mmCIF file of C-alpha atoms and ligand atoms in Angstrom:
data_model
loop_
_atom_site.group_PDB
_atom_site.id
_atom_site.type_symbol
_atom_site.label_atom_id
_atom_site.label_comp_id
_atom_site.label_asym_id
_atom_site.label_seq_id
_atom_site.Cartn_x
_atom_site.Cartn_y
_atom_site.Cartn_z
ATOM 1 C CA MET A 1 -22.560 11.531 30.699
ATOM 2 C CA LYS A 2 -19.998 12.858 28.174
ATOM 3 C CA GLU A 3 -16.392 11.544 28.575
ATOM 4 C CA SER A 4 -14.292 14.381 28.169
ATOM 5 C CA VAL A 5 -11.131 13.912 26.398
ATOM 6 C CA PRO A 6 -7.675 16.117 27.142
ATOM 7 C CA GLY A 7 -5.941 17.626 24.004
ATOM 8 C CA LEU A 8 -9.369 18.664 22.210
ATOM 9 C CA LYS A 9 -9.730 21.847 20.471
ATOM 10 C CA ASP A 10 -13.413 22.307 21.579
ATOM 11 C CA GLU A 11 -16.547 20.753 22.713
ATOM 12 C CA GLN A 12 -18.019 19.557 19.426
ATOM 13 C CA PRO A 13 -19.454 15.844 19.880
ATOM 14 C CA TYR A 14 -16.711 13.059 19.044
ATOM 15 C CA SER A 15 -18.716 12.540 15.901
ATOM 16 C CA ASP A 16 -18.160 15.971 14.656
ATOM 17 C CA ARG A 17 -15.166 16.058 15.547
ATOM 18 C CA LEU A 18 -14.025 13.176 13.698
ATOM 19 C CA GLN A 19 -14.976 15.171 10.746
ATOM 20 C CA PRO A 20 -11.798 15.424 9.174
ATOM 21 C CA ALA A 21 -10.952 19.558 8.850
ATOM 22 C CA ASP A 22 -9.589 18.817 5.352
ATOM 23 C CA LYS A 23 -11.458 15.836 4.074
ATOM 24 C CA ALA A 24 -9.264 14.743 1.735
ATOM 25 C CA VAL A 25 -6.680 13.552 4.581
ATOM 26 C CA ALA A 26 -8.026 10.231 6.455
ATOM 27 C CA VAL A 27 -4.702 10.181 8.566
ATOM 28 C CA GLU A 28 -1.880 12.334 9.377
ATOM 29 C CA PHE A 29 1.659 11.534 11.448
ATOM 30 C CA ARG A 30 3.321 14.251 12.579
ATOM 31 C CA SER A 31 6.538 13.839 13.540
ATOM 32 C CA VAL A 32 5.555 10.524 14.919
ATOM 33 C CA SER A 33 8.894 8.386 16.647
ATOM 34 C CA LYS A 34 8.296 4.863 18.024
ATOM 35 C CA SER A 35 10.629 3.290 20.545
ATOM 36 C CA PHE A 36 9.824 -0.327 22.452
ATOM 37 C CA ARG A 37 10.937 -0.517 26.068
ATOM 38 C CA SER A 38 12.416 -3.879 26.629
ATOM 39 C CA ARG A 39 14.484 -5.167 29.547
ATOM 40 C CA ASN A 40 17.626 -4.335 28.341
ATOM 41 C CA ALA A 41 17.425 -1.693 25.753
ATOM 42 C CA ASP A 42 15.100 0.945 24.113
ATOM 43 C CA VAL A 43 14.348 -0.444 20.256
ATOM 44 C CA ALA A 44 13.689 2.370 17.989
ATOM 45 C CA ALA A 45 11.401 1.191 15.645
ATOM 46 C CA LEU A 46 10.346 4.431 13.722
ATOM 47 C CA PHE A 47 11.657 7.920 13.369
ATOM 48 C CA ASP A 48 10.143 11.398 12.773
ATOM 49 C CA ILE A 49 7.242 10.056 10.318
ATOM 50 C CA ASN A 50 5.588 12.576 8.424
ATOM 51 C CA LEU A 51 2.771 11.470 6.478
ATOM 52 C CA GLN A 52 -0.657 12.323 5.275
ATOM 53 C CA ILE A 53 -2.754 9.285 3.932
ATOM 54 C CA GLU A 54 -5.466 10.530 1.465
ATOM 55 C CA THR A 55 -9.123 9.763 1.819
ATOM 56 C CA GLY A 56 -9.932 7.128 -0.575
ATOM 57 C CA GLU A 57 -6.483 6.091 -1.672
ATOM 58 C CA VAL A 58 -4.501 2.583 -2.001
ATOM 59 C CA PHE A 59 -1.219 3.717 -0.014
ATOM 60 C CA GLY A 60 1.429 0.797 0.148
ATOM 61 C CA VAL A 61 4.480 0.596 2.378
ATOM 62 C CA ILE A 62 7.340 -1.407 1.466
ATOM 63 C CA GLY A 63 10.739 -2.002 2.849
ATOM 64 C CA HIS A 64 12.783 -4.847 4.297
ATOM 65 C CA SER A 65 12.076 -7.181 7.429
ATOM 66 C CA GLY A 66 12.191 -4.915 10.618
ATOM 67 C CA ALA A 67 12.171 -1.884 8.612
ATOM 68 C CA GLY A 68 8.906 -0.741 10.939
ATOM 69 C CA LYS A 69 6.160 -1.301 8.306
ATOM 70 C CA SER A 70 4.184 -3.022 11.338
ATOM 71 C CA THR A 71 4.743 -0.662 13.571
ATOM 72 C CA LEU A 72 3.350 1.941 11.350
ATOM 73 C CA LEU A 73 0.013 0.135 10.434
ATOM 74 C CA ARG A 74 -0.218 -0.797 13.927
ATOM 75 C CA LEU A 75 0.057 3.171 15.023
ATOM 76 C CA VAL A 76 -3.165 4.563 12.888
ATOM 77 C CA ASN A 77 -5.625 1.873 15.238
ATOM 78 C CA LEU A 78 -3.607 3.045 18.447
ATOM 79 C CA LEU A 79 -2.594 -0.932 18.601
ATOM 80 C CA GLU A 80 0.782 1.019 19.334
ATOM 81 C CA HIS A 81 1.062 4.386 20.578
ATOM 82 C CA PRO A 82 3.717 6.996 19.385
ATOM 83 C CA THR A 83 6.598 7.800 21.696
ATOM 84 C CA SER A 84 6.248 11.370 20.570
ATOM 85 C CA GLY A 85 4.824 13.316 17.776
ATOM 86 C CA GLU A 86 0.660 13.326 16.913
ATOM 87 C CA LEU A 87 -1.301 10.900 14.908
ATOM 88 C CA ARG A 88 -4.512 13.223 13.698
ATOM 89 C CA ALA A 89 -7.601 12.591 12.112
ATOM 90 C CA GLY A 90 -9.259 15.773 11.126
ATOM 91 C CA ASN A 91 -9.427 18.034 14.534
ATOM 92 C CA LEU A 92 -8.621 14.847 16.712
ATOM 93 C CA ASP A 93 -5.125 14.068 18.076
ATOM 94 C CA LEU A 94 -5.827 10.368 18.365
ATOM 95 C CA THR A 95 -3.249 9.797 20.912
ATOM 96 C CA THR A 96 -5.376 11.488 23.385
ATOM 97 C CA LEU A 97 -8.275 9.109 22.813
ATOM 98 C CA LYS A 98 -9.468 7.154 26.025
ATOM 99 C CA GLY A 99 -12.073 4.789 26.704
ATOM 100 C CA ALA A 100 -15.340 4.738 24.264
ATOM 101 C CA GLU A 101 -13.760 7.164 21.823
ATOM 102 C CA LEU A 102 -10.837 5.197 21.657
ATOM 103 C CA ARG A 103 -12.962 1.776 20.734
ATOM 104 C CA SER A 104 -15.178 4.170 18.325
ATOM 105 C CA TRP A 105 -11.898 5.049 16.758
ATOM 106 C CA ARG A 106 -10.652 1.661 16.485
ATOM 107 C CA ARG A 107 -14.592 0.725 14.508
ATOM 108 C CA GLN A 108 -13.080 2.935 12.112
ATOM 109 C CA VAL A 109 -10.142 1.124 11.118
ATOM 110 C CA GLY A 110 -10.353 -2.414 9.940
ATOM 111 C CA MET A 111 -7.671 -5.100 9.752
ATOM 112 C CA ILE A 112 -6.993 -8.074 7.698
ATOM 113 C CA PHE A 113 -3.238 -10.437 8.456
ATOM 114 C CA GLN A 114 -1.589 -12.573 6.434
ATOM 115 C CA HIS A 115 -2.646 -15.511 8.930
ATOM 116 C CA PHE A 116 -6.097 -14.460 8.545
ATOM 117 C CA ASN A 117 -6.537 -14.316 12.452
ATOM 118 C CA LEU A 118 -10.104 -15.937 12.528
ATOM 119 C CA LEU A 119 -11.165 -17.755 15.312
ATOM 120 C CA SER A 120 -11.101 -21.323 14.704
ATOM 121 C CA SER A 121 -13.885 -22.403 17.268
ATOM 122 C CA LYS A 122 -16.157 -19.974 15.026
ATOM 123 C CA THR A 123 -18.328 -20.676 12.390
ATOM 124 C CA VAL A 124 -17.585 -18.023 9.076
ATOM 125 C CA TRP A 125 -20.962 -16.674 10.036
ATOM 126 C CA GLN A 126 -20.178 -16.108 13.644
ATOM 127 C CA ASN A 127 -16.679 -14.513 12.974
ATOM 128 C CA ILE A 128 -18.170 -11.812 10.730
ATOM 129 C CA ALA A 129 -20.941 -10.814 13.480
ATOM 130 C CA LEU A 130 -17.853 -10.949 15.993
ATOM 131 C CA PRO A 131 -17.179 -7.501 15.601
ATOM 132 C CA LEU A 132 -20.602 -5.947 15.411
ATOM 133 C CA ARG A 133 -21.327 -7.846 18.677
ATOM 134 C CA LEU A 134 -18.671 -6.268 20.541
ATOM 135 C CA ALA A 135 -19.756 -3.205 19.499
ATOM 136 C CA GLY A 136 -22.832 -3.686 21.019
ATOM 137 C CA THR A 137 -25.054 -3.993 17.734
ATOM 138 C CA PRO A 138 -28.455 -5.449 18.234
ATOM 139 C CA LYS A 139 -29.392 -8.893 17.515
ATOM 140 C CA THR A 140 -31.483 -7.148 14.739
ATOM 141 C CA GLY A 141 -28.873 -5.306 13.492
ATOM 142 C CA ILE A 142 -26.621 -8.216 13.374
ATOM 143 C CA THR A 143 -28.222 -10.725 11.209
ATOM 144 C CA PRO A 144 -29.016 -8.304 8.093
ATOM 145 C CA ARG A 145 -25.148 -7.277 7.926
ATOM 146 C CA VAL A 146 -23.425 -10.326 8.313
ATOM 147 C CA THR A 147 -26.307 -11.816 5.230
ATOM 148 C CA GLU A 148 -24.838 -8.613 3.215
ATOM 149 C CA LEU A 149 -21.346 -9.167 3.667
ATOM 150 C CA LEU A 150 -21.851 -13.006 3.101
ATOM 151 C CA THR A 151 -23.625 -12.222 -0.017
ATOM 152 C CA ARG A 152 -21.140 -9.509 -1.182
ATOM 153 C CA PHE A 153 -17.806 -11.826 -0.626
ATOM 154 C CA ASP A 154 -19.518 -15.071 -2.076
ATOM 155 C CA LEU A 155 -19.797 -16.655 1.426
ATOM 156 C CA GLN A 156 -23.557 -17.397 1.783
ATOM 157 C CA PRO A 157 -22.558 -21.247 0.833
ATOM 158 C CA LEU A 158 -19.510 -21.188 3.791
ATOM 159 C CA ALA A 159 -21.511 -19.438 6.420
ATOM 160 C CA HIS A 160 -21.447 -22.555 8.314
ATOM 161 C CA ARG A 161 -18.037 -24.045 8.293
ATOM 162 C CA TYR A 162 -15.313 -23.576 10.230
ATOM 163 C CA PRO A 163 -12.137 -21.745 9.657
ATOM 164 C CA ALA A 164 -10.385 -25.042 8.998
ATOM 165 C CA GLN A 165 -12.658 -26.338 6.331
ATOM 166 C CA LEU A 166 -11.779 -23.010 4.027
ATOM 167 C CA SER A 167 -9.151 -22.453 1.574
ATOM 168 C CA GLY A 168 -6.262 -19.630 2.112
ATOM 169 C CA GLY A 169 -8.344 -17.267 -0.377
ATOM 170 C CA GLN A 170 -11.713 -18.312 1.077
ATOM 171 C CA LYS A 171 -10.538 -17.578 4.824
ATOM 172 C CA GLN A 172 -8.836 -13.960 3.572
ATOM 173 C CA ARG A 173 -12.789 -13.103 2.155
ATOM 174 C CA VAL A 174 -14.047 -13.978 5.411
ATOM 175 C CA GLY A 175 -11.188 -11.408 6.924
ATOM 176 C CA ILE A 176 -12.060 -8.479 4.691
ATOM 177 C CA ALA A 177 -15.771 -9.123 5.412
ATOM 178 C CA ARG A 178 -14.943 -9.027 9.548
ATOM 179 C CA ALA A 179 -12.813 -5.847 8.771
ATOM 180 C CA LEU A 180 -15.737 -4.493 6.923
ATOM 181 C CA ALA A 181 -18.551 -5.541 9.331
ATOM 182 C CA CYS A 182 -18.523 -2.190 10.959
ATOM 183 C CA HIS A 183 -18.336 -0.051 7.787
ATOM 184 C CA PRO A 184 -14.595 1.028 8.562
ATOM 185 C CA LYS A 185 -13.232 4.139 6.748
ATOM 186 C CA ILE A 186 -9.982 2.813 6.815
ATOM 187 C CA LEU A 187 -8.794 -0.861 6.204
ATOM 188 C CA LEU A 188 -5.121 -1.731 7.178
ATOM 189 C CA CYS A 189 -3.689 -4.544 5.599
ATOM 190 C CA ASP A 190 -0.581 -6.175 6.876
ATOM 191 C CA GLU A 191 1.095 -8.534 4.205
ATOM 192 C CA ALA A 192 -2.391 -9.913 3.847
ATOM 193 C CA THR A 193 -1.700 -11.485 0.493
ATOM 194 C CA SER A 194 1.520 -13.404 1.497
ATOM 195 C CA ALA A 195 0.589 -16.714 2.666
ATOM 196 C CA LEU A 196 -1.652 -17.200 -0.756
ATOM 197 C CA ASP A 197 -0.814 -18.575 -4.142
ATOM 198 C CA PRO A 198 -0.466 -16.131 -7.182
ATOM 199 C CA GLU A 199 -3.712 -16.878 -8.535
ATOM 200 C CA THR A 200 -5.467 -16.244 -5.218
ATOM 201 C CA THR A 201 -3.626 -13.463 -4.268
ATOM 202 C CA LEU A 202 -4.916 -11.410 -7.629
ATOM 203 C CA SER A 203 -8.431 -12.398 -6.889
ATOM 204 C CA VAL A 204 -8.179 -10.953 -2.749
ATOM 205 C CA LEU A 205 -6.394 -7.818 -4.256
ATOM 206 C CA GLU A 206 -9.342 -7.361 -7.127
ATOM 207 C CA LEU A 207 -11.720 -7.825 -4.165
ATOM 208 C CA LEU A 208 -9.613 -4.988 -2.002
ATOM 209 C CA ALA A 209 -9.571 -2.927 -5.469
ATOM 210 C CA SER A 210 -13.127 -3.284 -5.823
ATOM 211 C CA VAL A 211 -13.992 -2.343 -2.080
ATOM 212 C CA ASN A 212 -12.061 1.019 -2.307
ATOM 213 C CA ARG A 213 -13.778 1.880 -5.335
ATOM 214 C CA GLU A 214 -17.220 0.995 -4.370
ATOM 215 C CA PHE A 215 -17.036 2.356 -0.507
ATOM 216 C CA GLY A 216 -14.170 4.963 -0.921
ATOM 217 C CA LEU A 217 -12.571 3.173 1.651
ATOM 218 C CA THR A 218 -8.973 4.583 2.348
ATOM 219 C CA ILE A 219 -6.551 1.325 2.391
ATOM 220 C CA ILE A 220 -2.848 1.246 3.880
ATOM 221 C CA LEU A 221 -1.340 -1.890 2.725
ATOM 222 C CA ILE A 222 2.226 -3.710 3.588
ATOM 223 C CA THR A 223 3.882 -6.002 1.462
ATOM 224 C CA HIS A 224 7.204 -7.437 0.519
ATOM 225 C CA GLU A 225 5.538 -8.627 -3.207
ATOM 226 C CA MET A 226 6.253 -5.526 -5.457
ATOM 227 C CA ASP A 227 3.786 -6.632 -7.906
ATOM 228 C CA VAL A 228 1.021 -6.044 -5.199
ATOM 229 C CA ILE A 229 2.013 -2.339 -5.170
ATOM 230 C CA ARG A 230 2.104 -2.119 -8.916
ATOM 231 C CA ARG A 231 -1.403 -3.596 -9.443
ATOM 232 C CA VAL A 232 -3.459 -1.894 -6.492
ATOM 233 C CA CYS A 233 -1.543 1.166 -4.742
ATOM 234 C CA ASP A 234 -1.772 4.619 -5.936
ATOM 235 C CA ARG A 235 1.044 6.087 -3.926
ATOM 236 C CA VAL A 236 3.940 4.085 -2.003
ATOM 237 C CA ALA A 237 6.235 4.890 0.809
ATOM 238 C CA VAL A 238 9.525 3.081 1.302
ATOM 239 C CA LEU A 239 10.552 2.498 5.005
ATOM 240 C CA ALA A 240 14.014 1.850 5.910
ATOM 241 C CA ASP A 241 15.419 1.780 9.696
ATOM 242 C CA GLY A 242 12.496 3.217 10.713
ATOM 243 C CA ARG A 243 12.404 6.244 8.478
ATOM 244 C CA ILE A 244 10.564 7.092 5.378
ATOM 245 C CA VAL A 245 13.358 7.611 2.872
ATOM 246 C CA GLU A 246 11.179 7.899 -0.272
ATOM 247 C CA ILE A 247 7.712 8.769 -1.142
ATOM 248 C CA GLY A 248 5.716 9.102 -4.705
ATOM 249 C CA SER A 249 2.913 7.896 -6.950
ATOM 250 C CA VAL A 250 3.887 4.023 -7.931
ATOM 251 C CA ALA A 251 4.563 5.044 -11.140
ATOM 252 C CA ASP A 252 7.215 7.384 -10.150
ATOM 253 C CA LEU A 253 8.637 5.597 -7.677
ATOM 254 C CA PHE A 254 8.804 1.840 -9.979
ATOM 255 C CA LEU A 255 10.143 3.693 -12.977
ATOM 256 C CA HIS A 256 12.402 6.685 -11.417
ATOM 257 C CA PRO A 257 13.519 4.923 -8.264
ATOM 258 C CA GLN A 258 15.887 7.387 -6.418
ATOM 259 C CA HIS A 259 17.270 6.239 -2.808
ATOM 260 C CA PRO A 260 19.214 2.999 -2.722
ATOM 261 C CA ALA A 261 16.906 1.329 -0.553
ATOM 262 C CA THR A 262 14.040 1.909 -2.989
ATOM 263 C CA ARG A 263 16.464 0.693 -6.287
ATOM 264 C CA ARG A 264 17.422 -2.166 -4.015
ATOM 265 C CA LEU A 265 13.752 -3.250 -3.715
ATOM 266 C CA VAL A 266 12.364 -2.428 -7.497
ATOM 267 C CA PHE A 267 15.447 -3.911 -8.752
ATOM 268 C CA GLU A 268 15.549 -7.350 -6.458
ATOM 269 C CA ALA A 269 11.867 -7.681 -7.791
ATOM 270 C CA GLU A 270 12.641 -6.813 -11.397
ATOM 271 C CA GLN A 271 15.711 -8.995 -11.182
ATOM 272 C CA ILE A 272 17.780 -6.386 -12.509
ATOM 273 C CA ASN A 273 21.396 -6.980 -11.529
ATOM 274 C CA GLU A 274 23.164 -3.588 -11.550
ATOM 275 C CA GLN A 275 26.483 -5.031 -11.900
ATOM 276 C CA GLU A 276 25.397 -6.557 -15.252
ATOM 277 C CA GLN A 277 24.335 -3.601 -16.197
ATOM 278 C CA GLU A 278 27.302 -1.303 -15.814
ATOM 279 C CA GLN A 279 29.278 -4.367 -17.604
ATOM 280 C CA ASN A 280 26.708 -4.068 -20.559
ATOM 281 C CA LEU A 281 27.434 -0.209 -20.407
ATOM 282 C CA SER A 282 31.133 -0.834 -20.517
ATOM 283 C CA ARG A 283 30.376 -2.712 -23.866
ATOM 284 C CA VAL A 284 29.056 0.077 -25.480
ATOM 285 C CA ALA A 285 31.638 2.603 -24.106
ATOM 286 C CA GLY A 286 31.730 5.804 -26.264
ATOM 287 C CA HIS A 287 28.335 5.584 -26.841
ATOM 288 C CA PRO A 288 25.399 7.909 -25.624
ATOM 289 C CA VAL A 289 23.235 5.223 -23.035
ATOM 290 C CA LEU A 290 19.387 6.358 -22.389
ATOM 291 C CA ARG A 291 17.082 4.877 -20.493
ATOM 292 C CA LEU A 292 13.889 5.755 -22.108
ATOM 293 C CA THR A 293 10.190 4.983 -20.181
ATOM 294 C CA PHE A 294 7.291 4.991 -22.048
ATOM 295 C CA ARG A 295 3.976 5.452 -20.425
ATOM 296 C CA GLY A 296 0.313 4.911 -21.554
ATOM 297 C CA GLU A 297 -0.481 4.916 -24.914
ATOM 298 C CA ALA A 298 2.952 5.803 -25.927
ATOM 299 C CA THR A 299 4.206 2.309 -25.200
ATOM 300 C CA TYR A 300 2.559 0.802 -28.280
ATOM 301 C CA GLU A 301 3.584 3.663 -30.771
ATOM 302 C CA PRO A 302 6.214 2.288 -33.597
ATOM 303 C CA LEU A 303 8.285 5.295 -32.345
ATOM 304 C CA LEU A 304 11.708 3.703 -32.397
ATOM 305 C CA GLY A 305 11.369 2.639 -36.017
ATOM 306 C CA SER A 306 10.268 6.253 -37.196
ATOM 307 C CA ILE A 307 13.302 7.895 -35.175
ATOM 308 C CA ALA A 308 16.014 5.964 -36.320
ATOM 309 C CA ARG A 309 14.722 6.763 -40.135
ATOM 310 C CA GLU A 310 14.409 10.290 -39.804
ATOM 311 C CA THR A 311 17.726 10.736 -37.211
ATOM 312 C CA GLY A 312 20.064 8.044 -38.561
ATOM 313 C CA VAL A 313 20.598 6.637 -35.198
ATOM 314 C CA ASP A 314 20.606 2.939 -34.604
ATOM 315 C CA TYR A 315 20.186 1.340 -31.267
ATOM 316 C CA SER A 316 22.174 -1.593 -29.063
ATOM 317 C CA ILE A 317 19.561 -2.577 -26.937
ATOM 318 C CA LEU A 318 20.904 -3.419 -23.251
ATOM 319 C CA SER A 319 17.881 -4.261 -21.158
ATOM 320 C CA GLY A 320 14.112 -3.541 -21.181
ATOM 321 C CA ARG A 321 10.626 -4.604 -20.148
ATOM 322 C CA ILE A 322 7.008 -3.851 -20.787
ATOM 323 C CA ASP A 323 4.512 -4.205 -17.797
ATOM 324 C CA ARG A 324 1.471 -2.650 -16.250
ATOM 325 C CA ILE A 325 1.144 -0.391 -13.201
ATOM 326 C CA LYS A 326 -2.271 0.153 -11.973
ATOM 327 C CA GLY A 327 -3.724 -1.221 -15.446
ATOM 328 C CA VAL A 328 -1.591 1.748 -17.238
ATOM 329 C CA ALA A 329 0.904 0.205 -19.566
ATOM 330 C CA TYR A 330 4.505 1.283 -19.234
ATOM 331 C CA GLY A 331 7.577 0.119 -21.039
ATOM 332 C CA GLN A 332 11.123 0.892 -20.161
ATOM 333 C CA LEU A 333 14.529 0.061 -22.419
ATOM 334 C CA THR A 334 17.410 0.712 -21.532
ATOM 335 C CA LEU A 335 19.579 1.721 -25.652
ATOM 336 C CA ALA A 336 22.866 2.461 -26.759
ATOM 337 C CA LEU A 337 22.620 4.885 -29.739
ATOM 338 C CA VAL A 338 25.007 4.443 -32.492
ATOM 339 C CA GLY A 339 25.793 7.073 -35.302
ATOM 340 C CA GLY A 340 23.176 9.456 -36.874
ATOM 341 C CA ASN A 341 22.092 12.714 -35.299
ATOM 342 C CA VAL A 342 21.628 12.025 -31.428
ATOM 343 C CA SER A 343 20.461 15.329 -30.616
ATOM 344 C CA ALA A 344 17.457 15.517 -33.110
ATOM 345 C CA ALA A 345 16.836 11.818 -31.676
ATOM 346 C CA LEU A 346 16.242 12.967 -28.218
ATOM 347 C CA GLN A 347 14.424 15.942 -29.180
ATOM 348 C CA ARG A 348 12.222 13.402 -31.371
ATOM 349 C CA PHE A 349 11.644 11.209 -27.647
ATOM 350 C CA SER A 350 10.988 13.986 -25.722
ATOM 351 C CA ALA A 351 8.066 15.415 -28.019
ATOM 352 C CA ASN A 352 6.505 12.049 -28.018
ATOM 353 C CA ASN A 353 6.287 12.199 -24.344
ATOM 354 C CA VAL A 354 8.788 9.744 -23.648
ATOM 355 C CA HIS A 355 11.023 10.077 -20.172
ATOM 356 C CA VAL A 356 14.580 10.318 -21.464
ATOM 357 C CA GLU A 357 17.278 9.498 -18.668
ATOM 358 C CA LYS A 358 20.888 9.915 -19.973
ATOM 359 C CA LEU A 359 22.836 6.675 -18.340
ATOM 360 C CA SER A 360 26.279 7.680 -20.167
HETATM 361 N N1 ATP B 401 6.543 -5.226 20.742
HETATM 362 C C1 ATP B 401 8.033 -5.069 20.247
HETATM 363 N N2 ATP B 401 8.775 -4.893 21.483
HETATM 364 C C2 ATP B 401 10.035 -4.785 20.866
HETATM 365 N N3 ATP B 401 10.527 -4.655 19.686
HETATM 366 C C3 ATP B 401 9.485 -4.346 18.862
HETATM 367 C C4 ATP B 401 8.363 -4.545 19.140
HETATM 368 N N4 ATP B 401 7.829 -4.661 17.799
HETATM 369 C C5 ATP B 401 8.506 -4.675 16.803
HETATM 370 N N5 ATP B 401 9.489 -4.433 17.424
HETATM 371 C C6 ATP B 401 10.687 -3.921 16.845
HETATM 372 O O1 ATP B 401 10.757 -3.062 16.254
HETATM 373 C C7 ATP B 401 11.544 -2.989 14.456
HETATM 374 C C8 ATP B 401 9.965 -2.751 13.653
HETATM 375 O O2 ATP B 401 9.400 -3.762 13.347
HETATM 376 P P1 ATP B 401 8.071 -4.067 12.570
HETATM 377 O O3 ATP B 401 7.581 -5.112 13.250
HETATM 378 O O4 ATP B 401 7.264 -2.943 12.374
HETATM 379 O O5 ATP B 401 9.057 -4.083 11.586
HETATM 380 P P2 ATP B 401 8.468 -4.834 10.009
HETATM 381 O O6 ATP B 401 8.490 -4.094 8.729
HETATM 382 O O7 ATP B 401 7.081 -5.028 9.717
HETATM 383 O O8 ATP B 401 8.997 -6.306 9.627
HETATM 384 P P3 ATP B 401 8.673 -7.580 8.712
HETATM 385 O O9 ATP B 401 8.823 -7.157 7.175
HETATM 386 O O10 ATP B 401 9.536 -8.748 9.099
HETATM 387 O O11 ATP B 401 7.273 -7.930 9.352
HETATM 388 C C9 ATP B 401 12.232 -4.478 14.550
HETATM 389 O O12 ATP B 401 13.250 -4.029 14.898
HETATM 390 C C10 ATP B 401 11.314 -5.069 15.914
HETATM 391 O O13 ATP B 401 12.225 -5.814 16.458
HETATM 392 MG MG1 MG B 402 5.688 -6.687 9.938
#
């Protein structure tokens, strides 16, 4: 008999109702708050979260310890339930799901963890097979799926090893294979590379980027490593004290952070000392100081020299870096302009798609 689910708008079968009304949105938070009841007091973890995660994007969540990142992630697979507000996927209010329908939603959301959470008494093969067995997949379906995943993630030679016999990177590959076993639409990553060395982190990130591209998988990723965000995410939200304080494309957020919490995280990661910057500014008092941001090809154009020659301005360089965001080069330079025709120089920078921010 079909289970009835309160709060649903129509009588379509569950699988049809899960087809997103707006296919571009994988999951939506509408004014979601979450507090935990402990013996002495309520702990408020999230306040009034409004967020649409788009289908197929890699969405990053950053914020200091205790900001509410893991709680936000655990709401998506309903390991935690909102205290108020709505969580939606298509026409469904996910918070109304129960029983078989709740289990079905959870199968659509895979999860990987910092400490891998593999079952130590089971082999790699058995760990990957576990979610399929729990979902009631017949044996004839389990073997080909596990074999496919072992091959896809280069785990064939390790199939009969136990977790204790694997490196961190190998364990996380098993974690990813297991999370993808039931063909989820969303993959949640809670600090999934934080226990790995930098080289292994890169290989796991490449793997995540490739499954995102190959399967159109939506990925929601929490990390305290800004480099992880820069390499793989499309958009990012900054959480501070349970609220989203800034949200935007990774390039906008890293190159032009607005909120103090975002500035702290980005500057910490880039080892930019705001006090030192202030001191540098005072050394060039009286001269206009600009932060120039070059994106893409403009990063490598020999613009500074030609603009200096044409306009007669000279530069003192106060700070600078060249790096990449999701594979696209960018450069950021803080300069004091000395002498020459400053407004002509500003016009030439803007005409060459260089973002100009006046600092003084
Ligand atoms: N089960 C729980 N019971 C009571 N309070 C909780 C529970 N889970 C989380 N909290 C509280 O909610 C707040 C947010 O916790 P959360 O684990 O989401 O933070 P986080 O941003 O993931 O931090 P970290 O970076 O340290 O992992 C914290 O104040 C935490 O103590
Ligand atoms: Mg956490």
